[in-house]
mmCIF file of C-alpha atoms in Angstrom:
data_model
loop_
_atom_site.group_PDB
_atom_site.id
_atom_site.type_symbol
_atom_site.label_atom_id
_atom_site.label_comp_id
_atom_site.label_asym_id
_atom_site.label_seq_id
_atom_site.Cartn_x
_atom_site.Cartn_y
_atom_site.Cartn_z
ATOM 1 C CA MET J 1 -6.709 45.533 -15.059
ATOM 2 C CA ARG J 2 -8.314 43.884 -12.553
ATOM 3 C CA LEU J 3 -9.553 40.190 -13.732
ATOM 4 C CA ARG J 4 -6.238 39.771 -16.429
ATOM 5 C CA ALA J 5 -4.513 39.975 -12.346
ATOM 6 C CA ARG J 6 -6.460 37.609 -11.484
ATOM 7 C CA GLU J 7 -6.688 35.339 -14.100
ATOM 8 C CA ALA J 8 -2.494 35.313 -13.641
ATOM 9 C CA GLN J 9 -3.432 35.195 -9.750
ATOM 10 C CA ASN J 10 -5.157 31.534 -11.012
ATOM 11 C CA PHE J 11 -2.874 30.322 -13.287
ATOM 12 C CA LEU J 12 0.572 30.973 -11.588
ATOM 13 C CA LEU J 13 -1.909 29.108 -7.933
ATOM 14 C CA SER J 14 -2.223 26.345 -10.508
ATOM 15 C CA SER J 15 1.035 26.119 -11.844
ATOM 16 C CA TYR J 16 2.206 26.201 -8.026
ATOM 17 C CA ALA J 17 -0.117 22.716 -7.188
ATOM 18 C CA PHE J 18 1.088 20.981 -10.047
ATOM 19 C CA SER J 19 5.050 21.633 -9.200
ATOM 20 C CA LEU J 20 4.688 20.386 -6.344
ATOM 21 C CA ASN J 21 4.551 16.721 -7.648
ATOM 22 C CA ILE J 22 8.255 17.843 -8.704
ATOM 23 C CA GLU J 23 9.767 19.808 -6.011
ATOM 24 C CA ASN J 24 13.083 17.809 -5.765
ATOM 25 C CA TRP J 25 13.417 18.309 -9.296
ATOM 26 C CA ASP J 26 16.794 20.314 -8.808
ATOM 27 C CA PRO J 27 17.967 21.011 -12.988
ATOM 28 C CA PHE J 28 20.764 23.884 -11.857
ATOM 29 C CA SER J 29 21.997 21.371 -9.273
ATOM 30 C CA THR J 30 21.989 23.977 -6.988
ATOM 31 C CA GLY J 31 21.921 22.070 -3.352
ATOM 32 C CA GLY J 32 17.970 22.468 -2.585
ATOM 33 C CA LEU J 33 18.442 25.971 -2.748
ATOM 34 C CA PHE J 34 16.446 26.036 -5.952
ATOM 35 C CA SER J 35 13.358 24.177 -7.389
ATOM 36 C CA ILE J 36 10.587 24.706 -9.175
ATOM 37 C CA SER J 37 7.821 24.996 -6.761
ATOM 38 C CA LYS J 38 9.797 27.468 -4.890
ATOM 39 C CA LEU J 39 10.296 29.073 -7.976
ATOM 40 C CA MET J 40 6.241 29.416 -9.241
ATOM 41 C CA GLY J 41 5.524 29.819 -4.931
ATOM 42 C CA ILE J 42 7.829 32.586 -5.394
ATOM 43 C CA PHE J 43 5.830 34.155 -8.115
ATOM 44 C CA TYR J 44 2.542 33.125 -7.078
ATOM 45 C CA LEU J 45 3.242 35.508 -3.438
ATOM 46 C CA GLY J 46 4.473 37.990 -6.279
ATOM 47 C CA SER J 47 1.446 37.664 -7.625
ATOM 48 C CA ILE J 48 -1.061 38.374 -4.609
ATOM 49 C CA ALA J 49 1.546 40.867 -4.109
ATOM 50 C CA LEU J 50 -0.894 43.642 -5.772
ATOM 51 C CA SER J 51 -3.798 42.351 -3.782
ATOM 52 C CA PRO J 52 -2.080 42.719 -0.254
ATOM 53 C CA ALA J 53 -5.380 43.046 1.779
ATOM 54 C CA ILE J 54 -7.240 40.354 -0.066
ATOM 55 C CA TYR J 55 -5.052 37.233 -0.135
ATOM 56 C CA LEU J 56 -2.617 37.651 2.385
ATOM 57 C CA ALA J 57 -5.501 39.539 5.513
ATOM 58 C CA PHE J 58 -5.586 37.921 8.139
ATOM 59 C CA SER J 59 -9.215 37.895 10.224
ATOM 60 C CA THR J 60 -10.669 35.249 12.854
ATOM 61 C CA ARG J 61 -12.201 32.881 10.199
ATOM 62 C CA LEU J 62 -9.005 31.088 8.761
ATOM 63 C CA ILE J 63 -8.014 30.008 12.882
ATOM 64 C CA PRO J 64 -9.454 26.940 12.065
ATOM 65 C CA TYR J 65 -7.024 26.054 9.238
ATOM 66 C CA LEU J 66 -4.429 27.940 10.611
ATOM 67 C CA TRP J 67 -3.339 26.688 13.880
ATOM 68 C CA PRO J 68 -2.337 23.471 13.045
ATOM 69 C CA LYS J 69 0.105 24.736 10.732
ATOM 70 C CA ILE J 70 0.916 27.550 13.886
ATOM 71 C CA ALA J 71 1.531 24.623 15.854
ATOM 72 C CA LEU J 72 3.746 22.100 13.710
ATOM 73 C CA ILE J 73 5.964 25.465 13.141
ATOM 74 C CA ILE J 74 6.531 26.532 16.766
ATOM 75 C CA LEU J 75 7.235 21.905 16.657
ATOM 76 C CA ILE J 76 9.753 21.509 14.143
ATOM 77 C CA THR J 77 11.260 25.145 15.526
ATOM 78 C CA ILE J 78 12.114 23.875 19.093
ATOM 79 C CA MET J 79 13.102 20.696 17.474
ATOM 80 C CA SER J 80 15.392 21.790 15.464
ATOM 81 C CA ALA J 81 17.515 23.913 17.685
ATOM 82 C CA LEU J 82 17.392 21.050 20.379
ATOM 83 C CA ASN J 83 18.817 18.355 17.422
ATOM 84 C CA ILE J 84 21.228 20.271 16.201
ATOM 85 C CA ASN J 85 23.345 17.869 14.584
ATOM 86 C CA TYR J 86 25.716 16.435 11.877
ATOM 87 C CA TYR J 87 22.783 16.488 9.296
ATOM 88 C CA SER J 88 21.448 19.375 9.951
ATOM 89 C CA SER J 89 22.136 22.646 12.027
ATOM 90 C CA LYS J 90 18.834 24.828 11.021
ATOM 91 C CA ILE J 91 16.412 26.094 13.194
ATOM 92 C CA LEU J 92 13.785 27.669 11.050
ATOM 93 C CA ASP J 93 13.661 26.825 7.316
ATOM 94 C CA PHE J 94 12.717 29.708 4.583
ATOM 95 C CA SER J 95 10.387 27.039 3.162
ATOM 96 C CA ILE J 96 8.402 27.064 6.502
ATOM 97 C CA ILE J 97 7.642 30.544 6.419
ATOM 98 C CA LEU J 98 7.164 30.744 2.556
ATOM 99 C CA ASN J 99 5.055 28.215 2.607
ATOM 100 C CA PHE J 100 2.972 29.947 5.587
ATOM 101 C CA PHE J 101 1.862 32.504 3.832
ATOM 102 C CA ILE J 102 1.126 31.157 0.672
ATOM 103 C CA PHE J 103 -1.520 29.133 2.690
ATOM 104 C CA ILE J 104 -2.782 31.890 4.310
ATOM 105 C CA ALA J 105 -3.202 33.080 0.463
ATOM 106 C CA ILE J 106 -4.802 29.978 -1.020
ATOM 107 C CA ILE J 107 -7.043 29.628 1.530
ATOM 108 C CA ASN J 108 -8.261 33.099 1.548
ATOM 109 C CA HIS J 109 -8.172 32.529 -2.723
ATOM 110 C CA ALA J 110 -10.316 29.477 -1.558
ATOM 111 C CA ILE J 111 -12.661 31.617 0.098
ATOM 112 C CA ILE J 112 -12.925 34.055 -2.909
ATOM 113 C CA ASP J 113 -12.643 31.494 -5.772
ATOM 114 C CA ARG J 114 -13.691 28.269 -5.157
ATOM 115 C CA LYS J 115 -13.473 27.473 -9.290
ATOM 116 C CA ALA J 116 -10.096 28.081 -8.451
ATOM 117 C CA ILE J 117 -8.652 26.009 -5.616
ATOM 118 C CA ASN J 118 -11.032 22.999 -7.960
ATOM 119 C CA ASN J 119 -7.843 24.009 -10.479
ATOM 120 C CA ALA J 120 -5.240 23.630 -8.336
ATOM 121 C CA PHE J 121 -6.322 20.779 -7.088
ATOM 122 C CA LEU J 122 -7.370 18.998 -10.629
ATOM 123 C CA TYR J 123 -3.230 19.909 -12.059
ATOM 124 C CA PHE J 124 -1.725 18.540 -8.181
ATOM 125 C CA ALA J 125 -3.884 15.516 -9.944
ATOM 126 C CA VAL J 126 -2.357 16.121 -13.631
ATOM 127 C CA GLY J 127 0.780 16.424 -11.923
ATOM 128 C CA SER J 128 0.701 13.143 -9.986
ATOM 129 C CA ILE J 129 -0.314 11.080 -13.197
ATOM 130 C CA PHE J 130 2.705 13.180 -15.283
ATOM 131 C CA VAL J 131 5.624 12.106 -12.282
ATOM 132 C CA SER J 132 3.610 8.468 -12.582
ATOM 133 C CA PHE J 133 4.650 8.766 -16.336
ATOM 134 C CA LEU J 134 7.938 9.476 -15.961
ATOM 135 C CA ILE J 135 8.752 7.299 -13.254
ATOM 136 C CA PHE J 136 6.883 4.354 -15.390
ATOM 137 C CA PHE J 137 9.413 5.532 -18.580
ATOM 138 C CA ASP J 138 12.681 5.590 -15.734
ATOM 139 C CA VAL J 139 12.727 9.475 -16.172
ATOM 140 C CA GLY J 140 14.859 10.700 -13.337
ATOM 141 C CA VAL J 141 14.735 7.225 -11.228
ATOM 142 C CA THR J 142 16.878 5.266 -9.191
ATOM 143 C CA PHE J 143 16.904 2.708 -7.206
ATOM 144 C CA ASN J 144 18.523 2.589 -3.409
ATOM 145 C CA GLN J 145 19.918 0.332 -1.149
ATOM 146 C CA GLU J 146 16.333 -1.731 -0.041
ATOM 147 C CA GLY J 147 15.757 -1.649 -4.337
ATOM 148 C CA ARG J 148 12.934 1.452 -3.536
ATOM 149 C CA LEU J 149 12.403 3.223 -6.301
ATOM 150 C CA VAL J 150 13.827 7.202 -6.016
ATOM 151 C CA PHE J 151 12.787 9.938 -8.010
ATOM 152 C CA PHE J 152 15.299 12.966 -8.383
ATOM 153 C CA ASP J 153 16.164 12.586 -5.271
ATOM 154 C CA ALA J 154 12.739 13.395 -3.019
ATOM 155 C CA GLY J 155 12.023 11.610 0.089
ATOM 156 C CA ILE J 156 10.147 8.086 -1.115
ATOM 157 C CA ASN J 157 7.926 8.001 1.818
ATOM 158 C CA GLU J 158 7.393 12.000 0.972
ATOM 159 C CA LEU J 159 6.716 11.082 -2.677
ATOM 160 C CA ALA J 160 4.339 8.249 -2.393
ATOM 161 C CA LEU J 161 2.885 10.102 -0.325
ATOM 162 C CA LYS J 162 1.940 13.347 -3.036
ATOM 163 C CA LEU J 163 1.506 10.616 -5.553
ATOM 164 C CA LEU J 164 -1.182 8.840 -2.977
ATOM 165 C CA CYS J 165 -2.638 12.438 -2.357
ATOM 166 C CA GLY J 166 -3.365 13.398 -6.407
ATOM 167 C CA LEU J 167 -5.153 9.674 -6.766
ATOM 168 C CA PHE J 168 -7.699 10.639 -3.414
ATOM 169 C CA ILE J 169 -8.018 13.956 -5.504
ATOM 170 C CA ILE J 170 -9.366 11.965 -8.738
ATOM 171 C CA PHE J 171 -11.335 10.017 -6.550
ATOM 172 C CA SER J 172 -12.942 13.297 -4.916
ATOM 173 C CA PHE J 173 -14.156 14.554 -8.218
ATOM 174 C CA PHE J 174 -15.525 11.242 -9.465
ATOM 175 C CA PHE J 175 -17.923 10.951 -6.562
ATOM 176 C CA SER J 176 -18.289 14.865 -7.073
ATOM 177 C CA LYS J 177 -21.162 16.516 -8.466
ATOM 178 C CA GLU J 178 -19.810 18.561 -10.871
ATOM 179 C CA LYS J 179 -19.862 17.520 -14.317
ATOM 180 C CA LYS J 180 -16.956 19.394 -15.306
ATOM 181 C CA TYR J 181 -14.550 17.386 -12.823
ATOM 182 C CA LYS J 182 -16.824 14.106 -13.003
ATOM 183 C CA ASN J 183 -16.126 14.144 -16.906
ATOM 184 C CA ILE J 184 -11.793 14.794 -16.061
ATOM 185 C CA SER J 185 -11.704 12.609 -13.040
ATOM 186 C CA LEU J 186 -12.751 9.591 -15.729
ATOM 187 C CA LEU J 187 -10.080 10.553 -18.424
ATOM 188 C CA LEU J 188 -7.638 10.550 -15.538
ATOM 189 C CA LEU J 189 -9.224 7.620 -14.089
ATOM 190 C CA TRP J 190 -7.927 5.194 -16.844
ATOM 191 C CA LEU J 191 -4.078 6.682 -16.197
ATOM 192 C CA SER J 192 -4.662 6.272 -12.251
ATOM 193 C CA PRO J 193 -2.535 2.530 -12.746
ATOM 194 C CA LEU J 194 -0.162 4.836 -13.264
ATOM 195 C CA ILE J 195 0.317 6.063 -9.889
ATOM 196 C CA VAL J 196 -0.675 2.550 -8.624
ATOM 197 C CA ILE J 197 2.458 0.976 -9.972
ATOM 198 C CA ALA J 198 4.816 4.408 -8.629
ATOM 199 C CA ILE J 199 3.938 3.648 -5.126
ATOM 200 C CA ILE J 200 4.364 0.078 -5.297
ATOM 201 C CA SER J 201 8.094 1.255 -6.449
ATOM 202 C CA SER J 202 8.249 3.188 -3.800
ATOM 203 C CA GLY J 203 8.043 0.401 -1.451
ATOM 204 C CA SER J 204 5.336 2.245 1.155
ATOM 205 C CA ARG J 205 4.002 0.406 3.446
ATOM 206 C CA THR J 206 1.678 3.249 4.063
ATOM 207 C CA ALA J 207 0.586 4.701 0.398
ATOM 208 C CA LEU J 208 0.124 2.090 -0.004
ATOM 209 C CA LEU J 209 -2.569 0.985 2.464
ATOM 210 C CA LEU J 210 -3.775 3.913 2.274
ATOM 211 C CA ILE J 211 -5.381 4.074 -1.392
ATOM 212 C CA PHE J 212 -7.364 1.149 0.031
ATOM 213 C CA ALA J 213 -8.509 2.982 3.155
ATOM 214 C CA THR J 214 -9.210 5.738 0.635
ATOM 215 C CA ALA J 215 -11.682 4.389 -1.951
ATOM 216 C CA ILE J 216 -13.167 3.102 1.173
ATOM 217 C CA TYR J 217 -13.073 6.638 3.262
ATOM 218 C CA LEU J 218 -14.480 8.002 -0.595
ATOM 219 C CA PHE J 219 -17.072 5.117 -0.636
ATOM 220 C CA LEU J 220 -18.987 5.314 2.568
ATOM 221 C CA ILE J 221 -19.103 9.916 2.622
ATOM 222 C CA ASN J 222 -20.470 9.203 -1.276
ATOM 223 C CA LEU J 223 -22.928 6.759 0.498
ATOM 224 C CA PHE J 224 -23.190 8.777 3.179
ATOM 225 C CA LYS J 225 -24.641 11.463 1.268
ATOM 226 C CA SER J 226 -26.243 9.954 -1.933
ATOM 227 C CA GLU J 227 -30.291 9.591 -2.079
ATOM 228 C CA ARG J 228 -29.531 6.623 -4.601
ATOM 229 C CA LYS J 229 -28.673 4.900 -1.854
ATOM 230 C CA ILE J 230 -27.935 1.297 -3.836
ATOM 231 C CA LEU J 231 -26.961 2.817 -6.760
ATOM 232 C CA ALA J 232 -24.726 4.871 -4.251
ATOM 233 C CA PHE J 233 -23.705 1.314 -2.567
ATOM 234 C CA MET J 234 -23.538 -1.416 -6.563
ATOM 235 C CA THR J 235 -20.889 1.860 -7.897
ATOM 236 C CA GLY J 236 -18.415 1.902 -4.968
ATOM 237 C CA SER J 237 -18.453 -1.398 -4.727
ATOM 238 C CA ILE J 238 -17.990 -2.296 -8.556
ATOM 239 C CA LEU J 239 -14.665 0.471 -7.893
ATOM 240 C CA ILE J 240 -13.513 -0.468 -4.771
ATOM 241 C CA ALA J 241 -13.623 -4.577 -6.269
ATOM 242 C CA LEU J 242 -12.032 -2.998 -9.948
ATOM 243 C CA LEU J 243 -9.220 -1.015 -7.740
ATOM 244 C CA SER J 244 -8.439 -4.437 -5.702
ATOM 245 C CA TYR J 245 -8.578 -6.756 -8.479
ATOM 246 C CA GLY J 246 -5.930 -4.297 -10.445
ATOM 247 C CA SER J 247 -4.266 -3.612 -7.429
ATOM 248 C CA TYR J 248 -3.706 -7.233 -7.773
ATOM 249 C CA ILE J 249 -3.089 -7.679 -11.414
ATOM 250 C CA LEU J 250 0.194 -5.235 -10.835
ATOM 251 C CA PHE J 251 1.431 -6.949 -7.772
ATOM 252 C CA VAL J 252 1.386 -10.593 -10.406
ATOM 253 C CA ILE J 253 2.743 -8.437 -13.400
ATOM 254 C CA TYR J 254 5.389 -5.766 -12.135
ATOM 255 C CA GLN J 255 8.607 -6.389 -11.482
ATOM 256 C CA ASP J 256 9.333 -4.614 -8.220
ATOM 257 C CA THR J 257 6.088 -5.977 -6.335
ATOM 258 C CA SER J 258 8.786 -8.121 -4.448
ATOM 259 C CA VAL J 259 9.782 -5.170 -2.654
ATOM 260 C CA VAL J 260 6.838 -3.367 -1.866
ATOM 261 C CA ILE J 261 5.492 -6.993 -0.243
ATOM 262 C CA GLU J 262 8.941 -7.037 1.603
ATOM 263 C CA ARG J 263 8.132 -4.704 3.605
ATOM 264 C CA LEU J 264 4.675 -5.383 4.448
ATOM 265 C CA VAL J 265 5.540 -8.762 5.355
ATOM 266 C CA SER J 266 8.436 -7.423 7.487
ATOM 267 C CA THR J 267 6.404 -4.604 9.360
ATOM 268 C CA GLY J 268 7.012 -4.673 13.077
ATOM 269 C CA GLY J 269 10.286 -6.772 12.797
ATOM 270 C CA ALA J 270 14.622 -5.671 13.561
ATOM 271 C CA ARG J 271 14.061 -3.566 9.783
ATOM 272 C CA ASP J 272 11.378 -0.754 11.979
ATOM 273 C CA PHE J 273 12.972 -1.693 15.676
ATOM 274 C CA GLY J 274 16.361 -1.188 14.891
ATOM 275 C CA GLU J 275 18.760 1.309 15.151
ATOM 276 C CA GLY J 276 17.732 4.544 12.700
ATOM 277 C CA GLY J 277 14.593 2.141 12.308
ATOM 278 C CA ARG J 278 10.675 4.622 12.506
ATOM 279 C CA PHE J 279 9.986 3.268 15.451
ATOM 280 C CA ALA J 280 13.310 3.764 17.392
ATOM 281 C CA LEU J 281 12.831 6.859 16.344
ATOM 282 C CA TRP J 282 9.644 8.113 17.387
ATOM 283 C CA SER J 283 11.020 6.629 20.802
ATOM 284 C CA VAL J 284 12.939 9.155 20.391
#
């Protein structure tokens, strides 16, 4: 019985991780009240409710992981209370509280079963590939006035950063010493250009630049940890070169690259400093 419960919890954790990529898909048009990821999150919490003393236990070893999230929730609550307006009248979002308890459960889950959390990361990466595949074939895709891609009304930069996280996970597994995940990552690497194309189409400058920053970071970490420095250096250099060349080719041949190029060129211009621009909002 306990083994079956653990298997169900592991499956629901992986399903929840996968569903985070389609968080904004609202098949029943509830105006944001329902989403697949919320449903899977509730199912996951329901499964761990079978073992609350294990998964929802709060101990001092969780403090290093939880205090930044607690501080963020307090900050968001204060800012929401001080800035109630036409666009938002919420002070505390239900999703934030739900995610907080899910976060505690996932940390404890990772401590108990390292394999389960690795599988969850893998499913998240597969979900990023899945979303990129849908975007490539224009499923759920619209474009805003700037020509930037919108997928099921998800926040553009939010979507791009999620896809970037999926790409980061694929790279991480590629450099992993665990053969199982390394082999799977080789397959996912062949599909990773779909993620790059989706990020380019989103026009997200941050996500685009972080692709290369991520690759360089992983290269340096792997070089530092590896006992075969020369081999690690050559392998990492080849991968970064292939990533750079592949991204260049995508810039040249993909029809929507003009959007991200225009945004990169205009960084720090009137669009950013003007009313409603990010610099103007950050200065409030």
